Coordinates of C-alpha atoms in Angstrom, one line a residue:
M1 CA -9.8 -11.7 4.7
L2 CA -6.4 -11.4 6.3
T3 CA -5.3 -15.0 8.2
A4 CA -2.4 -15.9 9.5
V5 CA -0.3 -18.9 9.9
T6 CA 1.6 -19.2 12.8
G7 CA 3.6 -22.0 15.1
I8 CA 2.6 -22.2 17.9
N9 CA 5.6 -24.0 19.9
W10 CA 9.6 -24.1 19.6
G11 CA 9.0 -23.8 15.3
D12 CA 8.6 -27.0 12.7
E13 CA 5.5 -27.6 13.7
G14 CA 4.4 -28.5 10.2
K15 CA 3.0 -24.6 9.5
G16 CA 4.5 -25.1 5.4
R17 CA 1.4 -28.1 4.7
V18 CA -0.8 -26.0 6.7
I19 CA -0.2 -22.5 4.7
D20 CA -0.3 -25.0 1.6
L21 CA -3.6 -25.9 2.2
L22 CA -5.1 -22.6 2.7
A23 CA -2.9 -21.5 -0.7
E24 CA -5.6 -23.8 -2.9
H25 CA -8.5 -20.5 -1.9
A26 CA -5.7 -17.9 -1.3
D27 CA -4.5 -14.4 -4.0
I28 CA -1.5 -14.0 -2.3
V29 CA 1.3 -15.6 -0.1
A30 CA 3.0 -13.4 2.1
R31 CA 6.5 -14.5 4.3
Y32 CA 6.7 -11.3 7.9
Q33 CA 9.7 -12.5 9.4
G34 CA 12.7 -14.2 9.6
G35 CA 15.2 -15.6 7.0
N36 CA 15.9 -18.3 5.7
N37 CA 17.3 -19.6 9.2
A38 CA 14.3 -22.4 9.1
G39 CA 12.7 -24.5 6.7
H40 CA 9.2 -25.3 5.5
T41 CA 8.5 -28.7 4.5
V42 CA 5.4 -29.3 1.8
V43 CA 4.6 -32.5 -0.5
T44 CA 2.7 -32.1 -3.8
E45 CA 2.5 -34.6 -6.5
Q46 CA 5.4 -32.9 -7.8
G47 CA 7.6 -34.4 -4.7
K48 CA 9.1 -32.9 -1.5
F49 CA 9.5 -29.5 -1.8
I50 CA 12.1 -27.4 1.5
L51 CA 11.6 -23.6 1.2
N52 CA 14.1 -21.5 3.4
L53 CA 12.8 -17.7 2.5
L54 CA 10.4 -18.2 -0.7
P55 CA 6.8 -18.2 0.8
S56 CA 4.7 -21.4 0.7
G57 CA 2.3 -20.6 -2.1
I58 CA 4.8 -20.3 -5.0
L59 CA 3.5 -24.1 -5.8
H60 CA 0.5 -22.7 -5.9
P61 CA 0.5 -21.5 -9.5
E62 CA -2.8 -19.0 -9.2
V63 CA -1.0 -17.5 -6.0
T64 CA 0.9 -14.1 -6.1
C65 CA 3.7 -14.4 -2.9
V66 CA 5.7 -11.4 -0.5
L67 CA 8.5 -11.4 0.4
G68 CA 7.8 -8.8 3.2
A69 CA 9.5 -5.5 4.8
G70 CA 10.0 -7.7 8.3
M71 CA 12.0 -10.1 6.7
V72 CA 16.1 -10.1 6.3
I73 CA 16.7 -11.8 3.0
D74 CA 19.9 -13.5 1.6
L75 CA 20.0 -13.1 -2.0
D76 CA 22.4 -15.7 -2.8
H77 CA 20.6 -18.2 -0.9
L78 CA 16.8 -16.9 -2.9
A79 CA 18.8 -17.1 -5.9
G80 CA 19.7 -20.7 -5.6
E81 CA 16.1 -21.1 -4.2
M82 CA 14.8 -20.1 -6.9
D83 CA 16.6 -22.0 -9.5
A84 CA 16.3 -24.8 -7.4
I85 CA 12.5 -25.0 -8.1
E86 CA 12.0 -23.8 -11.4
A87 CA 14.4 -26.6 -11.9
R88 CA 11.5 -28.7 -10.9
G89 CA 8.4 -26.9 -13.2
I90 CA 7.4 -24.8 -11.0
T91 CA 7.2 -20.9 -12.4
V92 CA 9.0 -17.9 -10.6
G93 CA 8.9 -14.5 -12.3
P94 CA 8.3 -10.7 -10.9
E95 CA 4.5 -11.6 -11.5
N96 CA 3.8 -13.5 -8.9
L97 CA 6.7 -13.5 -6.5
K98 CA 7.2 -10.0 -4.7
L99 CA 10.5 -7.8 -2.7
S100 CA 9.8 -5.3 -0.7
D101 CA 11.3 -2.7 -1.1
K102 CA 11.8 -2.4 3.0
A103 CA 13.1 -5.9 3.7
T104 CA 16.7 -5.8 4.7
I105 CA 19.4 -7.5 2.7
S106 CA 21.2 -10.2 5.0
M107 CA 25.2 -9.2 3.8
P108 CA 28.0 -11.4 3.3
W109 CA 29.5 -11.1 6.2
H110 CA 26.6 -11.9 8.3
K111 CA 26.8 -15.3 7.7
V112 CA 31.3 -14.6 8.7
Q113 CA 30.0 -13.0 11.5
D114 CA 27.7 -15.9 12.7
G115 CA 29.8 -18.8 11.9
L116 CA 32.8 -17.0 14.2
E117 CA 31.3 -15.8 16.9
E118 CA 29.1 -19.2 17.3
D119 CA 32.5 -20.7 17.7
R120 CA 34.0 -18.4 20.3
L121 CA 31.3 -19.5 22.4
A122 CA 31.1 -22.7 21.6
K123 CA 35.0 -23.2 23.2
K124 CA 33.0 -21.3 26.3
G125 CA 30.1 -24.3 26.3
S126 CA 28.1 -20.9 25.8
A127 CA 27.2 -21.3 21.9
F128 CA 22.7 -20.7 21.3
G129 CA 22.7 -22.9 19.1
S130 CA 22.5 -20.3 15.6
T131 CA 22.0 -21.7 12.3
R132 CA 25.2 -19.8 11.4
R133 CA 22.9 -18.1 8.7
G134 CA 23.8 -14.7 9.8
I135 CA 20.1 -13.7 10.8
A136 CA 21.2 -12.7 14.3
Y137 CA 23.7 -9.9 12.7
A138 CA 21.7 -9.0 9.6
Y139 CA 19.1 -8.2 12.8
S140 CA 21.3 -6.5 14.3
D141 CA 22.5 -4.3 11.7
K142 CA 18.9 -3.0 10.9
Y143 CA 18.7 -1.5 14.4
R144 CA 21.9 -0.3 14.0
K145 CA 21.6 1.3 10.5
K146 CA 24.5 -0.3 9.4
T147 CA 22.9 -2.3 6.4
L148 CA 20.9 -1.8 3.5
R149 CA 17.3 -2.7 2.2
L150 CA 16.6 -4.2 -0.6
G151 CA 15.1 -0.8 -2.2
D152 CA 18.8 0.5 -1.8
L153 CA 19.9 -1.9 -5.0
L154 CA 17.5 0.5 -7.4
H155 CA 19.5 3.4 -6.1
L156 CA 23.4 2.7 -6.6
D157 CA 24.1 5.4 -8.3
E158 CA 23.4 7.6 -6.5
K159 CA 25.8 9.7 -3.7
R160 CA 24.2 9.2 -0.8
V161 CA 23.9 5.3 -1.5
Q162 CA 27.4 5.1 -1.8
D163 CA 28.0 7.3 1.3
R164 CA 26.9 4.8 3.0
L165 CA 27.6 1.6 1.7
H166 CA 31.4 3.2 2.6
M167 CA 30.1 4.0 6.1
I168 CA 28.8 0.6 6.7
L169 CA 31.8 -1.2 5.5
E170 CA 34.2 1.1 7.2
S171 CA 32.3 -0.2 10.4
K172 CA 32.4 -3.7 9.6
N173 CA 35.3 -3.9 9.0
L174 CA 36.4 -3.0 12.2
E175 CA 34.8 -5.1 14.2
L176 CA 36.1 -8.4 11.9
A177 CA 39.4 -7.2 11.3
G178 CA 39.4 -6.0 15.4
C179 CA 37.7 -9.3 17.4
Y180 CA 38.0 -11.7 14.7
H181 CA 41.4 -10.8 13.5
Q182 CA 39.6 -11.3 10.0
E183 CA 41.4 -10.0 6.5
P184 CA 39.2 -6.2 5.7
M185 CA 37.0 -6.5 2.5
S186 CA 36.8 -3.9 -0.5
Y187 CA 34.3 -1.1 -0.9
D188 CA 34.8 -2.4 -5.3
A189 CA 34.5 -6.2 -4.4
L190 CA 31.3 -5.3 -1.8
L191 CA 29.8 -2.2 -4.7
E192 CA 30.2 -4.8 -7.4
W193 CA 28.0 -7.9 -5.0
C194 CA 25.5 -4.8 -5.2
R195 CA 25.2 -4.6 -9.0
E196 CA 25.0 -8.2 -9.2
Q197 CA 21.9 -8.2 -7.1
A198 CA 20.3 -5.4 -8.3
G199 CA 20.6 -6.6 -11.5
Q200 CA 19.1 -9.7 -11.4
F201 CA 17.0 -8.9 -8.1
A202 CA 15.3 -5.4 -9.7
P203 CA 12.0 -6.6 -11.7
Y204 CA 10.9 -8.3 -8.4
I205 CA 11.5 -5.7 -5.7
C206 CA 8.4 -3.0 -5.2
D207 CA 6.0 -1.2 -2.7
V208 CA 4.9 -4.1 -1.8
G209 CA 2.4 -2.2 1.4
A210 CA 0.8 -0.4 -1.5
F211 CA 0.9 -3.5 -3.8
L212 CA -1.2 -5.9 -0.2
Q213 CA -3.1 -2.7 0.4
Q214 CA -4.9 -2.7 -2.9
A215 CA -5.4 -6.3 -2.4
H216 CA -6.8 -5.8 0.4
D217 CA -9.4 -3.2 0.4
S218 CA -10.4 -5.0 -2.9
G219 CA -11.3 -8.5 -0.3
K220 CA -8.6 -10.2 -1.8
R221 CA -8.0 -13.6 0.2
I222 CA -3.9 -12.9 2.4
V223 CA -2.2 -15.3 4.0
L224 CA 0.4 -14.4 6.3
E225 CA 3.5 -17.2 6.8
A226 CA 5.4 -17.5 9.7
Q227 CA 8.7 -18.7 10.8
L228 CA 9.3 -20.8 13.7
G229 CA 7.1 -21.0 16.9
A230 CA 6.4 -18.9 19.8
M231 CA 8.4 -19.8 22.1
R232 CA 11.5 -18.7 19.4
D233 CA 9.9 -14.7 19.9
I234 CA 12.6 -11.9 20.3
D235 CA 10.4 -10.8 22.7
Y236 CA 7.4 -13.2 24.3
G237 CA 9.6 -16.3 23.4
I238 CA 12.9 -18.7 25.9
F239 CA 15.1 -15.6 25.4
P240 CA 18.5 -15.7 24.2
F241 CA 17.6 -18.8 22.7
T242 CA 15.1 -17.5 20.7
S243 CA 15.5 -16.1 17.4
S244 CA 15.9 -12.1 16.8
S245 CA 13.0 -11.5 15.0
N246 CA 8.7 -11.8 16.7
T247 CA 7.4 -14.2 15.2
L248 CA 3.7 -13.4 16.4
A249 CA 0.6 -13.5 14.5
A250 CA 0.2 -9.3 16.4
Y251 CA 3.4 -8.9 14.7
A252 CA 2.0 -10.1 10.9
P253 CA 0.7 -7.2 9.4
L254 CA 2.8 -5.0 10.4
G255 CA 6.0 -7.6 8.7
A256 CA 4.3 -7.9 5.8
G257 CA 3.4 -4.6 4.7
I258 CA -0.3 -3.2 5.8
P259 CA 0.2 -2.6 9.6
N260 CA -2.6 -0.9 9.8
C261 CA -4.8 -3.9 8.7
K262 CA -6.0 -6.5 10.9
L263 CA -6.3 -9.8 10.9
D264 CA -9.5 -11.8 10.6
H265 CA -8.1 -15.3 11.8
V266 CA -5.3 -16.9 13.3
V267 CA -4.4 -20.6 12.5
G268 CA -1.8 -22.0 14.9
V269 CA -0.1 -25.1 14.4
L270 CA 0.7 -27.9 15.8
K271 CA 2.4 -30.7 15.9
A272 CA 0.5 -34.1 17.6
Y273 CA 4.0 -35.0 19.8
S274 CA 6.6 -32.1 21.1
T275 CA 10.1 -31.3 18.2
C276 CA 13.0 -28.6 19.0
V277 CA 15.5 -27.1 16.9
G278 CA 18.7 -25.9 18.7
A279 CA 20.3 -24.6 22.4
G280 CA 17.7 -23.8 25.2
P281 CA 15.4 -25.7 27.5
F282 CA 13.4 -28.1 26.7
A283 CA 11.4 -30.0 29.2
A284 CA 10.2 -32.9 26.5
E285 CA 12.8 -34.5 26.1
N286 CA 13.7 -35.3 29.6
A287 CA 10.0 -37.0 30.0
M288 CA 10.1 -40.3 28.2
G289 CA 14.4 -41.2 27.6
E290 CA 16.3 -41.3 24.7
V291 CA 15.2 -44.6 23.6
W292 CA 11.8 -43.5 23.1
N293 CA 13.1 -40.0 21.8
E294 CA 15.0 -41.6 19.2
Q295 CA 12.2 -44.0 17.7
L296 CA 10.0 -40.4 17.4
R297 CA 12.5 -38.9 15.9
K298 CA 13.3 -41.8 13.5
A299 CA 9.3 -42.5 13.0
G300 CA 9.0 -38.7 12.0
G301 CA 11.7 -37.8 9.9
E302 CA 12.9 -34.8 13.1
Y303 CA 15.3 -33.3 11.0
G304 CA 15.2 -30.1 10.6
A305 CA 14.4 -28.4 7.0
A306 CA 17.4 -25.9 7.2
T307 CA 20.1 -27.1 8.6
G308 CA 19.2 -31.2 8.3
R309 CA 20.0 -31.4 12.2
P310 CA 18.3 -33.6 14.2
R311 CA 15.0 -32.2 16.7
R312 CA 15.1 -32.4 19.9
V313 CA 12.0 -34.5 20.4
G314 CA 9.3 -35.6 22.8
P315 CA 5.5 -35.5 24.3
F316 CA 3.0 -33.3 23.5
D317 CA 3.5 -30.4 26.1
C318 CA 0.1 -29.0 26.9
V319 CA 2.0 -26.7 29.3
A320 CA 4.0 -24.9 26.2
S321 CA 1.6 -25.1 24.4
R322 CA -1.0 -23.0 26.7
Y323 CA 1.4 -20.4 27.0
G324 CA 2.3 -20.6 22.9
L325 CA -1.8 -20.7 22.3
A326 CA -2.7 -17.8 24.1
M327 CA 0.7 -16.0 23.0
Q328 CA -1.0 -16.0 19.3
G329 CA -4.0 -15.7 20.0
A330 CA -5.5 -18.6 17.5
D331 CA -8.8 -19.1 16.8
K332 CA -7.9 -21.6 14.8
I333 CA -5.8 -25.0 15.3
A334 CA -4.2 -27.5 13.0
L335 CA -2.7 -30.6 15.2
T336 CA -0.4 -32.0 12.2
K337 CA 1.6 -35.2 11.8
L338 CA -1.2 -37.5 14.0
D339 CA 0.0 -40.7 12.2
V340 CA 3.7 -41.1 13.4
L341 CA 2.2 -41.5 17.0
S342 CA 0.1 -44.5 15.3
S343 CA 2.3 -47.1 16.1
L344 CA 2.6 -46.8 19.4
K345 CA 0.5 -48.9 22.3
E346 CA 0.3 -45.8 25.0
I347 CA 1.2 -42.1 24.3
P348 CA 2.5 -39.5 26.5
V349 CA 1.3 -36.3 27.1
I350 CA 2.6 -33.7 29.7
T351 CA -0.5 -31.9 31.4
G352 CA 1.9 -30.1 33.9
Y353 CA 5.9 -29.5 35.7
K354 CA 6.7 -29.5 38.9
L355 CA 9.5 -27.5 39.9
D356 CA 11.7 -29.4 43.6
G357 CA 8.4 -31.6 44.0
V358 CA 6.4 -28.3 43.5
E359 CA 3.3 -28.0 40.5
V360 CA 4.1 -25.2 38.5
P361 CA 1.4 -23.3 37.6
A362 CA 1.8 -21.9 34.5
F363 CA 4.6 -21.9 31.6
D364 CA 7.1 -18.8 32.3
P365 CA 9.8 -17.9 29.5
L366 CA 11.8 -16.4 32.8
S367 CA 11.8 -19.0 35.6
D368 CA 14.2 -22.1 35.4
L369 CA 12.5 -24.2 33.1
D370 CA 15.7 -26.3 32.4
R371 CA 14.7 -27.5 35.7
V372 CA 11.0 -27.9 35.9
E373 CA 10.1 -31.8 35.7
P374 CA 7.4 -32.6 32.9
V375 CA 3.9 -34.6 34.4
V376 CA 3.3 -37.0 32.0
T377 CA -0.7 -38.7 31.3
M378 CA -0.3 -41.8 29.3
L379 CA -3.7 -42.5 26.9
P380 CA -3.8 -45.6 24.7
G381 CA -2.6 -45.5 21.0
W382 CA -4.7 -47.0 18.2
E383 CA -2.6 -48.8 16.4
Q384 CA -3.1 -48.4 13.1
D385 CA -2.3 -46.8 10.3
I386 CA -4.8 -43.7 10.0
S387 CA -3.2 -42.0 6.6
G388 CA -5.9 -43.3 4.1
C389 CA -8.5 -41.4 6.9
T390 CA -10.2 -38.5 5.2
S391 CA -12.7 -37.4 7.3
W392 CA -13.3 -37.6 11.5
D393 CA -15.7 -40.5 11.1
E394 CA -12.9 -42.3 9.6
L395 CA -10.0 -42.4 12.1
P396 CA -9.8 -44.7 14.7
E397 CA -11.9 -43.8 18.8
A398 CA -8.2 -43.5 20.4
A399 CA -6.8 -41.2 18.0
K400 CA -10.3 -38.6 18.3
N401 CA -9.6 -39.9 21.9
Y402 CA -6.1 -38.2 21.6
V403 CA -7.2 -35.0 19.7
Q404 CA -10.0 -34.4 21.6
F405 CA -7.9 -35.1 24.9
L406 CA -5.3 -32.3 23.5
E407 CA -8.5 -29.7 23.3
K408 CA -9.9 -29.6 26.9
Q409 CA -6.2 -29.0 27.8
L410 CA -5.8 -26.7 25.7
D411 CA -9.4 -25.9 26.0
H412 CA -9.1 -25.0 22.1
E413 CA -11.4 -27.2 19.6
I414 CA -8.1 -28.5 17.1
Q415 CA -10.5 -28.2 13.4
F416 CA -7.5 -29.1 11.5
V417 CA -5.6 -33.2 11.6
S418 CA -3.5 -33.9 9.9
T419 CA -2.6 -37.7 8.3
G420 CA 0.1 -38.0 6.3
A421 CA 2.8 -35.8 4.5
E422 CA 0.5 -35.4 1.5
R423 CA -1.4 -32.3 0.8
E424 CA -4.8 -34.0 1.1
K425 CA -3.6 -36.0 4.1
F426 CA -6.2 -33.7 6.4
V427 CA -9.3 -34.0 7.9
R428 CA -11.5 -31.5 9.1
H429 CA -12.5 -31.7 12.9
F430 CA -16.1 -29.7 14.0
I431 CA -19.1 -30.7 16.2
E432 CA -21.4 -33.0 14.5
P433 CA -24.3 -32.5 13.1
N434 CA -26.1 -34.1 14.9
S435 CA -24.9 -32.4 18.1
F436 CA -27.6 -29.9 17.1
S437 CA -31.8 -31.0 18.1
R438 CA -34.4 -31.1 15.4
N439 CA -35.2 -28.2 16.3
E440 CA -32.4 -26.0 16.3
Q441 CA -31.6 -27.9 12.5
L442 CA -34.9 -26.8 11.4
A443 CA -34.3 -23.2 12.2
L444 CA -31.0 -22.6 11.1
L445 CA -34.0 -22.6 7.5
D446 CA -34.4 -19.3 5.9
L447 CA -31.6 -17.7 8.5
A448 CA -30.6 -14.6 5.7
D449 CA -33.9 -13.2 6.5
R450 CA -34.8 -13.8 9.8
M451 CA -31.1 -13.0 11.1
E452 CA -30.7 -9.8 9.5
A453 CA -33.6 -8.6 11.7
N454 CA -33.3 -10.4 14.8
P455 CA -29.8 -12.7 15.2
A456 CA -29.8 -12.6 19.3
P457 CA -32.0 -15.5 19.4
Y458 CA -30.0 -17.6 17.2
A459 CA -26.9 -16.8 19.3
H460 CA -27.2 -20.2 20.8
L461 CA -27.6 -22.2 17.5
C462 CA -23.2 -22.4 16.8
D463 CA -22.0 -20.7 19.9
G464 CA -19.5 -18.7 17.9
R465 CA -18.7 -20.8 15.1
I466 CA -19.3 -19.4 11.7
L467 CA -22.5 -21.0 9.9
A468 CA -22.3 -21.0 5.9
T469 CA -25.7 -21.5 4.3
L470 CA -25.7 -22.7 0.9
F471 CA -29.2 -22.5 -0.6
Y472 CA -29.1 -23.9 -4.7
E473 CA -32.3 -21.7 -6.5
P474 CA -34.5 -24.0 -7.3
S475 CA -35.7 -21.2 -10.3
T476 CA -32.2 -21.3 -11.7
R477 CA -31.1 -25.1 -11.4
T478 CA -27.2 -23.9 -12.7
R479 CA -26.6 -21.4 -9.8
L480 CA -25.3 -21.9 -5.9
S481 CA -26.4 -18.9 -4.0
F482 CA -24.3 -18.3 -1.2
E483 CA -27.8 -16.5 0.7
S484 CA -25.7 -15.5 3.8
A485 CA -22.3 -16.5 4.1
M486 CA -19.7 -17.2 7.4
L487 CA -21.9 -15.7 9.7
R488 CA -20.2 -15.5 13.3
L489 CA -23.2 -16.5 15.9
G490 CA -22.3 -15.7 19.4
G491 CA -23.4 -12.4 19.5
K492 CA -19.8 -11.1 17.7
T493 CA -20.1 -10.0 13.8
L494 CA -23.3 -10.7 11.3
G495 CA -22.2 -10.4 7.6
F496 CA -24.1 -11.5 4.5
A497 CA -22.3 -11.7 1.4
G498 CA -24.5 -12.0 -1.6
A499 CA -22.1 -13.9 -4.6
Q500 CA -23.2 -16.2 -6.6
L501 CA -21.3 -19.0 -8.1
S502 CA -22.7 -20.0 -11.4
S503 CA -22.4 -23.6 -12.2
A504 CA -22.1 -23.5 -15.4
S505 CA -20.1 -21.3 -16.5
K506 CA -17.0 -21.7 -13.4
G507 CA -18.1 -26.1 -13.9
E508 CA -18.1 -25.8 -10.4
T509 CA -20.4 -28.7 -8.0
V510 CA -22.6 -28.9 -5.1
E511 CA -19.3 -30.7 -3.8
D512 CA -16.8 -28.2 -5.1
T513 CA -19.0 -24.9 -3.2
A514 CA -18.6 -27.0 -0.4
R515 CA -14.9 -28.1 0.1
V516 CA -14.0 -24.3 -0.7
V517 CA -16.6 -23.2 2.3
S518 CA -15.6 -25.5 4.1
N519 CA -12.6 -23.3 4.8
Y520 CA -13.7 -20.4 5.6
A521 CA -16.8 -21.9 7.7
D522 CA -17.6 -24.2 10.4
V523 CA -20.2 -26.0 9.9
I524 CA -22.6 -25.6 6.4
A525 CA -26.4 -25.4 6.1
M526 CA -27.4 -27.0 2.4
R527 CA -30.6 -26.8 1.1
H528 CA -30.7 -28.3 -2.4
P529 CA -33.7 -29.8 -4.6
K530 CA -31.8 -33.4 -5.4
E531 CA -32.2 -35.7 -3.1
G532 CA -29.3 -36.4 -1.1
A533 CA -27.1 -33.5 -2.6
P534 CA -26.0 -32.3 1.0
L535 CA -25.1 -36.1 2.2
R536 CA -23.2 -35.6 -1.2
A537 CA -21.5 -32.3 -0.5
S538 CA -21.0 -34.0 3.7
R539 CA -18.2 -36.4 1.2
Y540 CA -16.7 -33.8 0.2
S541 CA -16.7 -30.6 3.1
R542 CA -13.6 -30.3 5.9
I543 CA -16.6 -29.6 8.4
P544 CA -20.4 -30.8 9.3
V545 CA -23.1 -30.7 6.4
I546 CA -27.0 -30.1 7.8
N547 CA -29.0 -30.9 5.3
A548 CA -31.7 -27.7 5.8
G549 CA -33.5 -29.7 2.9
D550 CA -33.1 -31.4 -0.2
G551 CA -35.9 -33.0 -2.8
G552 CA -36.5 -36.1 0.0
H553 CA -36.4 -34.3 2.9
Q554 CA -38.2 -31.1 3.4

């Protein structure tokens, strides 16, 4: 299964913690674009981790992490990041971290050039708000074919690589000396730097594409991790105030190293309000005024994970989010930081734009976004702590109404809702089991046999949702059987998995299985000979569990 996790807005949506959640049941987590110009923040029992280059899956010992071909990698920064998390007890080695031989190296001069150019532009009031980490210049040199790839570090003694180093250095010295009056760099120093990087990273560099292809073909669960959000995509974002890479899910297999593979799912991540780091149009910050913005910024701790810069903030922007969802093609949505809004008596939501008094029909990155006036709808707040809520039902009614209002505005279900920074502070929101009629619930029994022959009559039951039927085999009380797993109804796809999980050998319980399956399905129908087992499983599942028969209800 190939799942991309992407940002819907300007970045900083909370992708890291969503990826961390999915990594619990993933085999591989791969970054596919960008560099160390943004960060993902994950809070575990070991504390708070800010990761700029390493995938969020690195915090899970059973997960293999990959830096893909579409990335630009600052090796000095990567070394420091690895040292920092190893000092906190996280193991990093060639067994659980693989670097694509096709990834571009962010060379030492890229940061220098980035800073010099940003300073020059700042004097004219036209700076881009760069992180000054050399990302744009690394990508620029990639497309000019004037930089190295990681695989070149394995061949530094070959004449072809040394000739390219001479060509690259000559060109870069002309730029830096001629445009910025910098001292020229020496070839010997450059070659020595490359040898030092090769000495440290050679064991990690490999053909990541072949590794991912084999994993994909063997049915491994792969999560592709995006950096930033749709608004920062180089082609479809708010150009020129974008990143220098493609942040969209469509690029994920390509940037990871498996361009021939298709995504199974796209999880789009939204924050319960709007945030933005860097320059460029951001209508949300004009909706409520700076006093309100500063209160929200402090409540959410909104400072950049990579730069520490205060983030620009504002209410949730439905107009921009609809555009971002369309660009990412997300089939699932995670909404983060709902708890940050808990102190507000009223919560503003941007439901439209006006330009010169005329309603703007849709978000257009080529329009005059600096001049649009946000149209705000006020919703009642819940004014109570929700960090202890572990299920949808436990949320205050006003909090549920807020999420459902966003769903209507976006015309999309929101499947995950976070109620705190910690790993476990997520609730799953789907259609409730009682939304099914009694007859429909009964029709779910024995689906495996009936649907394989004729799925059409059952298409209305879940209307495109993914159904997992878990039937405990009465004759083998130590075994849970997936009679049919993850059926996508609505006439789209139909799949069966015959895998069997042994409770005795794997130590798994009904609750464990429901918890795992709820990461991949929308609704569970469970049959179990022990009375109350489906109800017990529902307390651990992130999605509704329908009782398809237990010891007290046959």
